[in-house]
XYZ file of C-alpha atoms in Angstrom:
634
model
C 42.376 -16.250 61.064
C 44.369 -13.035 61.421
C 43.625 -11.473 65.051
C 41.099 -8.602 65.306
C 43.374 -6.413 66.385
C 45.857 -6.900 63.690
C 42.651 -6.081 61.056
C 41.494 -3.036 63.598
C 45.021 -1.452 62.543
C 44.305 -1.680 59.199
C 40.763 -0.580 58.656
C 39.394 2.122 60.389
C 35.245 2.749 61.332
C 34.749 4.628 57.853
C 36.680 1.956 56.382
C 33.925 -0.499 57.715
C 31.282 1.783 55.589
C 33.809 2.300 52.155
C 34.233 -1.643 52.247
C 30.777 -2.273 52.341
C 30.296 0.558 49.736
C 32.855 -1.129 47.161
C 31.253 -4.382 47.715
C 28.211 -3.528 46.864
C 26.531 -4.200 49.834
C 23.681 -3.078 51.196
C 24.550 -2.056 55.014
C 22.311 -1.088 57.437
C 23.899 -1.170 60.945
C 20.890 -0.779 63.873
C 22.014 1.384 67.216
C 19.711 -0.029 69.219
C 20.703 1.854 72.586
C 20.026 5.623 70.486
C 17.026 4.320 68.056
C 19.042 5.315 65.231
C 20.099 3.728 61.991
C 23.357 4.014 59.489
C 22.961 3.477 56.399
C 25.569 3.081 53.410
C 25.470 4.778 49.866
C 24.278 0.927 48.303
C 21.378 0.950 51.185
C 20.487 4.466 50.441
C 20.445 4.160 46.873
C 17.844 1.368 47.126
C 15.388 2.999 49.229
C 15.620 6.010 47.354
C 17.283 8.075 50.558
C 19.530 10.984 50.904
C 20.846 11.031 54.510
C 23.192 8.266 55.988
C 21.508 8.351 59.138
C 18.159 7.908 60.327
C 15.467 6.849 63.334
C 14.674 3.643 63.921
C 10.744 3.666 63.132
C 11.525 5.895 59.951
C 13.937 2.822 58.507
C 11.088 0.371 59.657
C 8.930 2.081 56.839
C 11.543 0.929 54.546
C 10.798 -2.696 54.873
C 6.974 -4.402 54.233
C 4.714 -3.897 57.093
C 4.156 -8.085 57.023
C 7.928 -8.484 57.107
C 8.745 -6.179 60.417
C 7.518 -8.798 62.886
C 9.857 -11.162 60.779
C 12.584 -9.080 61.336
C 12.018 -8.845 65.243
C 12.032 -12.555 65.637
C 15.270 -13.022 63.791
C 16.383 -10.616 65.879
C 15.827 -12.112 68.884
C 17.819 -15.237 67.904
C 20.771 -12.519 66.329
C 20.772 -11.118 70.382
C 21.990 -14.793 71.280
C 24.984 -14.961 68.875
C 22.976 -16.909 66.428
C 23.724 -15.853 62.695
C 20.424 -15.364 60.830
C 19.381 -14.978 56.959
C 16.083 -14.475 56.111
C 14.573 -12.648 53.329
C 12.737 -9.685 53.342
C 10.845 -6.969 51.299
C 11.938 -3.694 50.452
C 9.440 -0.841 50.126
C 10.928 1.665 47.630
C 9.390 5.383 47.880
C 7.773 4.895 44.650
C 6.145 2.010 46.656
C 7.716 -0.909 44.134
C 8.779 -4.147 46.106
C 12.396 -5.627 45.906
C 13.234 -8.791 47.700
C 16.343 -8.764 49.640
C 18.639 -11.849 51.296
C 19.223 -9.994 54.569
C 22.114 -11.298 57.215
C 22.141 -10.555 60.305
C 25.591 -9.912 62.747
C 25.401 -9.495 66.232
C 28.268 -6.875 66.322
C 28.132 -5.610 70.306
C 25.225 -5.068 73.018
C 24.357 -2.216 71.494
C 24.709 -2.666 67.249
C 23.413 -5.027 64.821
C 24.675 -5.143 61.201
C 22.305 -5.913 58.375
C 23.405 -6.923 55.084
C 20.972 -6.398 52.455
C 21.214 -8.698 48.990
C 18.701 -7.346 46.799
C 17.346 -10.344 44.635
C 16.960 -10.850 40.831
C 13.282 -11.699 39.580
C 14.668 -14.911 38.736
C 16.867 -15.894 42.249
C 13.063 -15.035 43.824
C 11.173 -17.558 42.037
C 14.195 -20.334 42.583
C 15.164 -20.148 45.262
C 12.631 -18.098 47.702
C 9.389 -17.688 46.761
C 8.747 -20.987 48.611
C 9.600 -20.142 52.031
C 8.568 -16.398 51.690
C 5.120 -17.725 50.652
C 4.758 -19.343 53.872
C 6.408 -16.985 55.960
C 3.474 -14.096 54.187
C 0.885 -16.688 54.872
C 1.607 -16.907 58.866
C 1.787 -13.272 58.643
C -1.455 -12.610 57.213
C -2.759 -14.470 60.351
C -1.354 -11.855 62.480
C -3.890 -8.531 63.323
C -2.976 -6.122 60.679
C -1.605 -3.802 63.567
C 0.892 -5.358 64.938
C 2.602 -6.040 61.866
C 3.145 -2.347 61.944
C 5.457 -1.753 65.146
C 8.916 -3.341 65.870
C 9.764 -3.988 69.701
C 13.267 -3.669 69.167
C 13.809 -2.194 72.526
C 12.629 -5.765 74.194
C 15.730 -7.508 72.277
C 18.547 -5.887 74.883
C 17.829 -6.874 78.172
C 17.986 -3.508 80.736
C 18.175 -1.312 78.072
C 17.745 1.593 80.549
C 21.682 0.745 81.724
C 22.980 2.147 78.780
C 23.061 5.507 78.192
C 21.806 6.937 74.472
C 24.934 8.473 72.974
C 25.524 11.209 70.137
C 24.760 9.798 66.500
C 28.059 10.859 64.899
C 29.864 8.167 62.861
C 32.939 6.945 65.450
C 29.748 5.712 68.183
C 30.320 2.645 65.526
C 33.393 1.929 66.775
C 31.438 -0.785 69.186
C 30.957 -3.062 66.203
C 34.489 -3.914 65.667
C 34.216 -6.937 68.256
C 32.273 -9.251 65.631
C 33.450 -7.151 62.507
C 35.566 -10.501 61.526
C 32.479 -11.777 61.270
C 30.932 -8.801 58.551
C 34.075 -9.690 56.424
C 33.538 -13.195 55.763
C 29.909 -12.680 55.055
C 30.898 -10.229 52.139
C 30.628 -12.466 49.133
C 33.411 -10.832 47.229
C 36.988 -11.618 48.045
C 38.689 -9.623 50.399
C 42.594 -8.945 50.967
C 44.132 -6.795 53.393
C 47.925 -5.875 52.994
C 50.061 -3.805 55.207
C 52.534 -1.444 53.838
C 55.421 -3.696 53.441
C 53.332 -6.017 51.243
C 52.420 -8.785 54.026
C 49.515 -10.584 53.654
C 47.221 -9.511 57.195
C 44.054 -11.321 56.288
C 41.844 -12.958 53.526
C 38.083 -13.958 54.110
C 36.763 -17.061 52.333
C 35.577 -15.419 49.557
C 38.697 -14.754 48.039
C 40.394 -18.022 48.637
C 36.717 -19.451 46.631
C 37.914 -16.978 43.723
C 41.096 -18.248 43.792
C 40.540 -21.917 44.253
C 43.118 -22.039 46.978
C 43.589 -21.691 50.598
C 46.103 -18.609 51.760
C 44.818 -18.088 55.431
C 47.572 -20.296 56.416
C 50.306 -17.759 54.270
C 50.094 -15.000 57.028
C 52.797 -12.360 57.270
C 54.318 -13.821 54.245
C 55.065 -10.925 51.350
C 52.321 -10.814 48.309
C 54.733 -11.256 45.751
C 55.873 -14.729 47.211
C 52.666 -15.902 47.206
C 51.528 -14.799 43.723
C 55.132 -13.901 41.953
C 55.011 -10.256 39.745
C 55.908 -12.171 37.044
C 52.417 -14.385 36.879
C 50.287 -12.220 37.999
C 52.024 -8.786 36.244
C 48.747 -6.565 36.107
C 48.340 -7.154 39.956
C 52.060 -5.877 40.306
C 51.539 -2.636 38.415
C 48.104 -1.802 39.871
C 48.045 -2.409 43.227
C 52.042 -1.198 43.069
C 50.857 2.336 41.798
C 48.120 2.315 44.202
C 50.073 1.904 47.036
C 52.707 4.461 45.790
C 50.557 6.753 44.719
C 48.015 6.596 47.492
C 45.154 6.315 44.854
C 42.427 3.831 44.398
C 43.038 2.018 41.637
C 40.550 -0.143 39.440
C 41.022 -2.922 37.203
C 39.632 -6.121 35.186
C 41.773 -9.441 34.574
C 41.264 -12.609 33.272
C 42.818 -15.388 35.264
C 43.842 -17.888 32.560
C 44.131 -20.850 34.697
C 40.746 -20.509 36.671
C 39.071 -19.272 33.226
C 37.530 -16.437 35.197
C 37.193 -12.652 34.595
C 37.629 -10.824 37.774
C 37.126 -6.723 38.898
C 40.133 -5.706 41.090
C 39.467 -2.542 43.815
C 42.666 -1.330 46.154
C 42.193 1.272 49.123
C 45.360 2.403 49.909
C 45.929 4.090 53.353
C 49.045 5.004 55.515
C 48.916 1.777 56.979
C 48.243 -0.549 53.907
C 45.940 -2.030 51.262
C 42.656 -3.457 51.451
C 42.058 -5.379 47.802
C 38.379 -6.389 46.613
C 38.103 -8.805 44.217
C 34.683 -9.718 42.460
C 34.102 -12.695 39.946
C 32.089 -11.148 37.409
C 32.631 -14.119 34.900
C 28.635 -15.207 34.918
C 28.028 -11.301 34.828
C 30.238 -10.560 31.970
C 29.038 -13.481 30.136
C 25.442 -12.527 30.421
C 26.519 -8.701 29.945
C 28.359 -9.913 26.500
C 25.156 -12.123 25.392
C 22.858 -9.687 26.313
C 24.740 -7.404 24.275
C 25.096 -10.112 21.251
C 21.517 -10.445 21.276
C 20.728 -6.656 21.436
C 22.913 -6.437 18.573
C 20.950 -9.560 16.394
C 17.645 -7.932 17.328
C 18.511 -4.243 16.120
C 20.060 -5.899 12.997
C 17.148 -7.910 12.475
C 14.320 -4.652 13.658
C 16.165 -2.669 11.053
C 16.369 -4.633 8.059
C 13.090 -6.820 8.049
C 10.345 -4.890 6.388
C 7.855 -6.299 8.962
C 6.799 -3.476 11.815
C 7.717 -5.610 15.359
C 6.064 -4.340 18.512
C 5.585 -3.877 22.051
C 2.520 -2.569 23.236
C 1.244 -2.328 27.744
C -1.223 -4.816 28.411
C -4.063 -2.390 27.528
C -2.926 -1.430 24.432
C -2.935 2.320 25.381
C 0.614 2.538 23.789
C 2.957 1.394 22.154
C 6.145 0.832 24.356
C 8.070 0.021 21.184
C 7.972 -0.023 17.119
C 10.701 -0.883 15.164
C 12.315 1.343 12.651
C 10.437 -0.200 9.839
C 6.866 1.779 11.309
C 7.163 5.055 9.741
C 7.551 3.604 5.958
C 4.909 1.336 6.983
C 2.355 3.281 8.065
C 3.777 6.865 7.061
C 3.465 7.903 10.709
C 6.402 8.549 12.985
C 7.019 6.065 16.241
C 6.276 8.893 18.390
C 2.804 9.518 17.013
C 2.385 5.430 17.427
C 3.705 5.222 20.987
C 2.139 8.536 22.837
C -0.898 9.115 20.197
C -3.188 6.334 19.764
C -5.850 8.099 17.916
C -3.360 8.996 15.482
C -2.974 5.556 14.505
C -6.572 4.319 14.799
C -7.583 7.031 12.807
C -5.681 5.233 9.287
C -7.134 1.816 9.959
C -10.321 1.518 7.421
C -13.159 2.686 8.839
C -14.968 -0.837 8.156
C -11.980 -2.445 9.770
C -12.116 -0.540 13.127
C -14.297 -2.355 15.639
C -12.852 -5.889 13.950
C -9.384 -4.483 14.730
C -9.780 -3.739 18.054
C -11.633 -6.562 19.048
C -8.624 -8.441 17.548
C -6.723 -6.287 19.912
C -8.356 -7.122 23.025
C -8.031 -11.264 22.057
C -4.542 -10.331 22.158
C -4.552 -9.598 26.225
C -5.501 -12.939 26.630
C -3.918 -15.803 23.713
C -2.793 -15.215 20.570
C -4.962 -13.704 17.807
C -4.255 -12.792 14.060
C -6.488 -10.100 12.239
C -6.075 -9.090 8.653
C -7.167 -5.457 7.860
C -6.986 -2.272 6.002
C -5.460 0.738 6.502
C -5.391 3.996 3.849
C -2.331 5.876 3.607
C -1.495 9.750 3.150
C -1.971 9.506 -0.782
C -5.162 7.298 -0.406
C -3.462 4.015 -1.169
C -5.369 0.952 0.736
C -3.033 -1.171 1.913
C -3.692 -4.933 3.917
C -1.816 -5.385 7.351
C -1.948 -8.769 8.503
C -1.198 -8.640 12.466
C -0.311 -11.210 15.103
C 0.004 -10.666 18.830
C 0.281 -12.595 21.634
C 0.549 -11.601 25.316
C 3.485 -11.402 27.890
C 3.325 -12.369 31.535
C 6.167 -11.358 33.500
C 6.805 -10.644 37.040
C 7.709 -6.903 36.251
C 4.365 -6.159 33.820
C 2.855 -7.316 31.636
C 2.710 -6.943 27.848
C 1.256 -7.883 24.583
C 3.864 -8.421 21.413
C 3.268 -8.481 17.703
C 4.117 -7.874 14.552
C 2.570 -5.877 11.854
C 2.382 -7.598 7.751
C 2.104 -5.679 4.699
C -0.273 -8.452 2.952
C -1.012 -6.179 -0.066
C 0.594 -7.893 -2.306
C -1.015 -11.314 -1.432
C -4.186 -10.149 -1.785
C -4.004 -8.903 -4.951
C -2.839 -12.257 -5.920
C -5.901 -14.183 -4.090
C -7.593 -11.345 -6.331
C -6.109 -12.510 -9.286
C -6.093 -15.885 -8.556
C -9.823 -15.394 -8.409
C -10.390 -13.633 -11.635
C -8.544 -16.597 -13.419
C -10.831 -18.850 -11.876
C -13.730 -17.000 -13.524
C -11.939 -17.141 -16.829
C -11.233 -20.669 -16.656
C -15.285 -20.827 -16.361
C -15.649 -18.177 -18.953
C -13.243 -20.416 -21.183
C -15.132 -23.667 -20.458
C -18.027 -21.976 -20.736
C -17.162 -20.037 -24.337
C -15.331 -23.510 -25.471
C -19.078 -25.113 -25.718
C -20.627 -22.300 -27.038
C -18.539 -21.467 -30.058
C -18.823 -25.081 -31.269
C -22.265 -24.676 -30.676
C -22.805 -21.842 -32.842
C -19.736 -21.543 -35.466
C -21.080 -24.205 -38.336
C -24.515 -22.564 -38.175
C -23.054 -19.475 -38.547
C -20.724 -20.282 -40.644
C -23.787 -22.104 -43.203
C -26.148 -19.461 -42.434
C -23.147 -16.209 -44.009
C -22.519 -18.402 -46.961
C -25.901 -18.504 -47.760
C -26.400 -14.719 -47.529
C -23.241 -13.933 -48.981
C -25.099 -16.320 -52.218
C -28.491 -14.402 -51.960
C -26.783 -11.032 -51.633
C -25.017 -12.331 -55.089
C -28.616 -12.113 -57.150
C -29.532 -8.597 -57.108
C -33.311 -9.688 -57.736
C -33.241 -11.415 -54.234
C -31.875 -8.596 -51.961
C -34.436 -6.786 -50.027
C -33.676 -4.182 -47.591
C -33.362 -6.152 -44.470
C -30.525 -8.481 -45.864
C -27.760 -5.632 -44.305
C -28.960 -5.651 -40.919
C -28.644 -9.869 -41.241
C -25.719 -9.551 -42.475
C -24.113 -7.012 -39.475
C -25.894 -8.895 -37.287
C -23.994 -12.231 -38.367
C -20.657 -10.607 -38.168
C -21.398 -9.335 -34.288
C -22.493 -12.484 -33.336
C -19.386 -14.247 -35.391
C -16.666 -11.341 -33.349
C -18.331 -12.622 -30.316
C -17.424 -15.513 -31.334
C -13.748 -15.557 -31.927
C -13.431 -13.488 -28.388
C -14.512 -16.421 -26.450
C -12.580 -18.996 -28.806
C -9.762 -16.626 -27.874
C -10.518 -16.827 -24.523
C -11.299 -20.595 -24.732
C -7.866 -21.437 -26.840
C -5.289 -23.598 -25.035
C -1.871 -22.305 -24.094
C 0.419 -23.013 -27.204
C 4.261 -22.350 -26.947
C 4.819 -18.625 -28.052
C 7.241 -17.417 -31.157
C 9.136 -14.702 -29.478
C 10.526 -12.277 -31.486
C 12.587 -8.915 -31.125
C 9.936 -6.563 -31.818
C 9.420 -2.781 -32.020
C 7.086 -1.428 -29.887
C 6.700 2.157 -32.246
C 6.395 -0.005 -35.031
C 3.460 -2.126 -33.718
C 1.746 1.162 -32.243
C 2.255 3.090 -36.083
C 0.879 -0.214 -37.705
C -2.045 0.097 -35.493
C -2.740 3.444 -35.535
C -2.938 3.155 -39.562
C -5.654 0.653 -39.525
C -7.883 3.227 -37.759
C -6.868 6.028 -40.013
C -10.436 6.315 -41.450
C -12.525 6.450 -37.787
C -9.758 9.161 -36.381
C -10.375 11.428 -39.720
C -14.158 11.220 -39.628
C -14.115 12.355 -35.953
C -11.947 14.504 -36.274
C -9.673 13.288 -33.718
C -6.137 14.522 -32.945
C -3.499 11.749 -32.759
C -0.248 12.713 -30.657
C 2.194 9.960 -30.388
C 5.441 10.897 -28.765
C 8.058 8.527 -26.949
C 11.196 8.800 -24.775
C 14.237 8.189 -25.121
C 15.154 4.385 -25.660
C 15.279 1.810 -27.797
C 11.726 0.325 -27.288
C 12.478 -3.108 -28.153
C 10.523 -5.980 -26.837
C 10.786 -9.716 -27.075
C 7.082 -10.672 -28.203
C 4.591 -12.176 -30.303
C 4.225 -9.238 -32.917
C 0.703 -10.900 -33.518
C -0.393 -10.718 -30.098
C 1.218 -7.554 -29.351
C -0.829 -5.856 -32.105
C -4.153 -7.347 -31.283
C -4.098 -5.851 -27.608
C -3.322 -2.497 -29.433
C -6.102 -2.801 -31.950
C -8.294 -3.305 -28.935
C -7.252 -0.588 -26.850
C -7.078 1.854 -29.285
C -10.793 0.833 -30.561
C -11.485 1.201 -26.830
C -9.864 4.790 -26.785
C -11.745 6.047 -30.218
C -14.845 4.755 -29.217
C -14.765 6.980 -25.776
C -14.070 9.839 -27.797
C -16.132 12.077 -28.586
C -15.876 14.502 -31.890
C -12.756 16.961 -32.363
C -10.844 14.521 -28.663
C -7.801 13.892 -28.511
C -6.145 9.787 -28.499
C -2.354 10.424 -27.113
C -0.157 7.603 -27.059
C 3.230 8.029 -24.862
C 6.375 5.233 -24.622
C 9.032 5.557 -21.769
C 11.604 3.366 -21.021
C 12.328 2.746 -17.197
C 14.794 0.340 -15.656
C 13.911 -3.182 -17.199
C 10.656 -1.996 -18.385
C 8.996 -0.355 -21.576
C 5.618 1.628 -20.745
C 3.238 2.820 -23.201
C 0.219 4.514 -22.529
C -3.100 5.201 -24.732
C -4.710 8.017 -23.229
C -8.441 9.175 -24.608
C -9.882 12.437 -23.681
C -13.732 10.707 -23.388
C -15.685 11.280 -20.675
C -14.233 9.119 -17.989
C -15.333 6.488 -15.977
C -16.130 6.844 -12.047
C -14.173 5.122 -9.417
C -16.667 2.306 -8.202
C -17.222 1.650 -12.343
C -12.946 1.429 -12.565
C -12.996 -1.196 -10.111
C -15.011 -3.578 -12.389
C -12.987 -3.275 -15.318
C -11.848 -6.567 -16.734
C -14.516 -8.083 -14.932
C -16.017 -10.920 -17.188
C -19.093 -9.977 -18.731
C -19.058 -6.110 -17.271
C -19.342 -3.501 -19.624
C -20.182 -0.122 -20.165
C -21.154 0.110 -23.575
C -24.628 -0.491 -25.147
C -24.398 -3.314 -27.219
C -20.493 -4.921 -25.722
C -20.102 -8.110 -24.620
C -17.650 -7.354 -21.412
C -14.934 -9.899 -22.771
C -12.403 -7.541 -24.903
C -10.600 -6.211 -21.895
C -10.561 -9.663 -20.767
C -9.172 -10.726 -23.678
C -6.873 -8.093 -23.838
C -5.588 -8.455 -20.413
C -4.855 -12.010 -20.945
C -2.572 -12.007 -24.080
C -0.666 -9.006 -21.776
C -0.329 -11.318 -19.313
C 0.771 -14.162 -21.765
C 3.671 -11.958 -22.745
C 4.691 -11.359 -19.614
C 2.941 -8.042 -19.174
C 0.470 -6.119 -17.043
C -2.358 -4.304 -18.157
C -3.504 -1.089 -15.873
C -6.197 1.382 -15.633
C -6.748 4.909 -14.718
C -9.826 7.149 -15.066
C -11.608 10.451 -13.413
C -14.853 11.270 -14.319
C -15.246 13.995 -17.327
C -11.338 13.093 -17.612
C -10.960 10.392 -19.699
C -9.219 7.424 -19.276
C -5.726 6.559 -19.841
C -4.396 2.647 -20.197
C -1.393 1.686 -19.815
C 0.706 -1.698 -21.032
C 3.867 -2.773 -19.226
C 6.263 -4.830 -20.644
C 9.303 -6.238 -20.261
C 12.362 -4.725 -22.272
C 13.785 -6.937 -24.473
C 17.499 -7.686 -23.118
C-alpha cells in the first residue's frame, strides 16, 4: 500500500469529509478529548440535523437508548486497535428506527471514526435481526438507567493530560494516522491520481470492481494501465475534469465485467481522487421496479375493476385506481380523505354487512357482495375482496372492488326461467287436461246455439266463458311448446306495427283514443319470425288500450341506434308504482281483474326467442311506456 504520507499530499482534512460525502457514507467522527462530534452531510441527513457539529451527549440521543451501552463496549475494544462492526439503531427526530452497520476506526488518542450503513428492511431480517435480537435481549436485563449515559470519557486513559481544543474543522487533522484504514473500509472503489496521471493509491474496493489487482501498479501512468483507447469515456471525463478543475460525473458499462458503474472525480491542484460505485444490482432493481410500475399503471388504467389500498383500519384509502370515479361516480380524493362520503352510497341494508366484511379483512381474506346506488338512482352490485398486508414498515389491507351487476341480473334471469320451465311443465299437463273437454263441450254449444228454440239467455255468458278459459289455454300451450327451429325472415318492423294497429281499429275508435305513430330515420328492417313478431305486438298494444282510459293517447315511436332497432308503445293510463314495476313478468302476477299473469310472460319469451329484450317503464298517474329491442337486420 501507498505510504500515508504520499495519500496526506493528496487529500486534505475536508477532503476526508467530501470523500465520505460522495460515498455515501454516513460519518460520524467522535473528539473524545473536547466532547464534541462531526458529522457529514449523509449523517446529518439521516438524523434529520442541520449543523455539522455537535456535543457528545446531544449525538448520543441520536442512537437507541438500549444500543448506547453497546456502543461503549465496542468502544472499549476500538481503544485497543481492534476494528469493530456492530449494528445499531438510529433514532430519527420523527422518532422512526433505522438500523445501521456501524464500523468503528481507531483514528488517534483522541478521535474515533464511525461509519454508519443504514440497512434495507430486507438486509435486517437476513442478515441481523438474529444477533440484534440477542444483543436487545441482554440489554433489556440492564436497569433502564444506565442504558441512558455513555462513559466515553473512561475509554482514554488520563484523559485530564490532554487539553480540550477549539472545535473548528482542521483539530481533525489527528485522524490522518489510521485514515488508510477509513479508505479501505469505504465499500466503493477508490482511486487517487496525482497530476501527472500516476496511480498514488487504490483501496480494495476498486480492485473488487475491477476484478483485478493494481496495488502492485504504483507510480505507473493511468493510461498504461487502462489504455484511452479501451476505456475512452474514462479518458474524456476524468481528462476534462482534471483540465478543467471541475467535478465531473458519469455512468459506464464495463462490457467485459457485465457491470454498470457511477464514476465521481475531485480534481485539486495536486490531483484526482476517482469514486467508483457498482450500481449493477441497483440499476437492475431500479429498471424492474420501473418495468413493474409501468405493468401495474397499464394494468390500474385499463381494467374496469377499482384496485385498492386502504391503512389497516380502513380509515382511508391510501390508493384507488383510476377506474374509481366511473365506478362509483365519486372522485379518489373524496374516497381517500372522506370516508363518509363513500359509506354514505353503499345501500343502506348493506351497511353494517359491509363493514363487518371490512373488519374480516384486517385479519384473512374476506369477500362481500353488496349494493351501492349511484347519483341517478341506479343500484348497482360490487362484489369486493380484500386481504391484509403485514410488512415491517405498516401494515395494510388490499382489495379490489367488482361491478357484479350484470351477473346478477343473469342469476335473476336464470331464476325466472326456472319458474317458466315449472310454469311450462306445469301448463303442458293442464292444457291436455282440459283442451278435448273444451273442445266437446264449444261444439256442442255452437249446435244448441244453432236451434233458435233451444237458446236461453245464459247460453252467451257459456259461451264467453269457454273462449276465456280456451285463450288461457293456448297461453300456457304457448308457454309449454318446445323450441322448434325459427323461419327467419327480412321483415319490416312499420309494417308489422301498421298490421297490428289495424286489427284494433274498432277498440281505438270506440274510446276515442288518439294513435300517433312516428319513426326515425332508418330502414327498420329486422330478421324475424313475422308471426311471432306480430303476436308480441298484438299483446302489447292490447296491454296499452286496455290501460287507457277514454279520449288517451297510445304513441308508438321506432329509432334506429347502432346495431339496434327500438320501438316503443307508450299508453297514457294511469301508471303503475315502482314496487308493482318490479313484478312485471312475474308468472302468475297481474294487475288486472280477471288476467291470468302469463301474457307478459309470454310476450317476453318470444322477444327473447328472437333475440330481443323486452323492458318496462312506468310512474304513477303517468302511464307506462314498453319498449322492444331488437336486433337490426344486417
Amino acid at each position: 500500500m501507498m505510504p500515508l504520507e504520499k495519500i496526506q499530499s493528496l487529500v486534505s482534512v475536508d477532503d476526508f469529509f467530501e470523500l465520505s460525502n460522495v460515498a455515501g457514507l454516513c460519518l460520524s467522527v467522535l473528539n473524545i478529548g473536547s466532547d464534541r462530534v462531526y458529522m457529514n452531510v449523509p449523517m446529518r441527513n439521516v438524523i434529520e440535523e442541520n449543523e455539522w457539529e455537535m456535543s457528545l451527549p446531544d449525538w448520543l440521543t441520536f442512537l437507541h437508548k438500549k444500543d448506547r451501552l453497546t456502543l461503549n463496549d465496542a468502544l472499549t475494544q476500538v481503544r485497543a486497535g481492534e476494528p469493530r462492526e456492530l449494528r445499531l439503531r438510529i433514532v430519527r427526530r420523527d422518532q422512526s428506527l433505522a438500523w445501521a452497520k456501524c464500523h468503528l476506526v481507531y483514528l488517534s488518542s483522541r478521535f474515533v471514526a464511525c461509519l454508519f450503513e443504514v440497512l434495507s428492511t430486507e438486509d435486517v431480517h437476513t442478515k441481523w435481526i438474529g444477533s440484534s435480537n440477542q444483543q436487545l435481549e441482554m440489554a433489556d436485563f440492564l436497569p433502564e438507567e444506565k442504558t441512558f449515559q455513555l462513559d466515553i470519557h473512561n475509554l482514554i486513559p488520563n484523559l485530564q493530560t490532554f487539553k480540550t481544543s477549539k472545535t473548528e474543522k482542521n483539530d481533525i487533522s489527528h485522524i490522518f494516522p489510521r485514515f488508510s484504514d477509513v479508505l479501505e473500509n469505504i465499500p466503493y472503489g477508490l482511486a487517487i491520481i496525482n497530476k501527472d496521471w500516476e496511480l498514488v493509491y487504490v483501496n480494495a474496493a476498486f480492485e473488487r470492481i475491477f476484478e483485478c489487482s493494481i496495488s502492485h501498479l504504483y507510480s505507473q501512468q493511468l493510461w498504461k494501465i487502462y489504455s484511452a483507447q479501451n476505456y475512452y469515456a474514462y479518458y474524456i471525463h476524468l481528462s476534462e475534469a482534471m483540465s478543467e478543475q471541475k467535478v465531473v460525473k458519469f455512468r459506464d458499462y464495463l462490457h467485459q465485467l457485465r457491470k454498470i458503474v457511477d464514476v465521481s472525480a475531485y480534481p485539486n491542484e495536486e490531483g484526482m481522487t476517482v469514486f467508483v460505485q457498482d450500481v449493477t444490482a441497483v440499476q437492475s432493481y431500479v429498471e424492474a421496479l420501473e418495468d413493474a410500475e409501468e405493468r401495474f399503471s397499464l394494468l390500474a388504467s385499463n381494467i374496469k375493476d377499482v384496485f385498492w389500498i386502504a391503512d389497516a383500519d380502513f380509515e382511508a384509502f391510501e390508493y384507488v385506481s383510476p377506474s374509481y370515479h366511473e365506478f362509483f361516480n365519486l372522485t379518489p380524493y373524496q374516497s381517500v380523505s372522506q370516508k363518509d362520503e363513500w359509506l354514505s352510497i353503499i345501500h343502506k341494508d348493506d351497511v353494517d354487512y359491509v363493514l363487518e366484511g371490512f373488519r374480516k379483512m384486517k385479519y384473512r381474506r374476506a369477500v362481500i357482495e353488496f349494493r351501492i346506488i349511484t347519483k341517478d338512482d341506479t343500484i348497482k352490485w360490487i362484489r369486493t375482496r380484500g386481504f391484509p398486508v403485514f410488512n415491517e414498515r405498516h401494515d395494510m389491507i388490499v382489495g379490489v372492488h367488482e361491478d357484479i351487476t350484470q351477473l346478477k341480473e343473469r342469476e335473476e334471469w336464470k331464476q325466472k326461467e326456472k319458474q317458466l320451465e315449472t310454469v311450462a311443465h306445469l301448463a303442458a299437463g293442464i292444457a291436455h287436461e282440459i283442451k278435448n273437454p273444451l273442445t266437446s263441450i264449444k261444439g256442442f254449444l255452437q249446435i244448441m246455439l244453432s236451434e233458435e228454440q233451444r237458446q236461453n239467455k245464459y247460453s252467451d255468458i257459456v259461451f264467453n266463458e269457454l273462449e276465456r278459459i280456451e285463450d288461457i289455454v293456448n297461453e300456457f300451450m304457448m308457454l309449454a311448446k318446445p323450441e322448434r327451429e325459427k323461419q327467419m325472415v327480412r321483415t319490416s318492423l312499420p309494417e308489422i306495427v301498421d298490421y297490428t294497429t289495424s286489427l284494433f281499429k274498432k277498440q281505438i275508435e270506440e274510446k276515442s283514443i288518439t294513435l300517433n305513430t312516428s319513426y326515425s330515420d332508418g330502414t327498420f328492417q329486422v330478421l324475424s319470425e313475422p308471426k311471432r313478431l306480430k303476436q308480441v305486438f298484438i299483446n302489447l298494444i292490447k296491454n296499452a288500450l286496455e290501460a287507457s282510459t277514454v279520449y288517451g293517447t297510445l304513441t308508438i315511436e321506432g329509432e334506429e341506434k347502432d346495431d339496434l332497432l327500438f320501438v316503443r308503445v307508450r299508453d297514457s293510463g294511469k301508471g303503475i308504482d315502482a314496487e308493482t314495476l318490479k313484478r312485471i313478468g312475474e308468472p302468475f302476477f297481474t294487475t288486472k281483474e280477471k288476467g291470468t299473469g302469463l301474457g307478459i310472460v309470454v310476450t317476453k319469451k318470444l322477444v327473447h326467442d328472437l333475440g330481443g329484450d323486452l323492458t318496462f317503464d312506468s310512474e304513477k298517474g303517468k302511464g307506462t311506456t314498453v319498449t322492444v329491442t331488437l336486433p337490426k337486420s344486417k
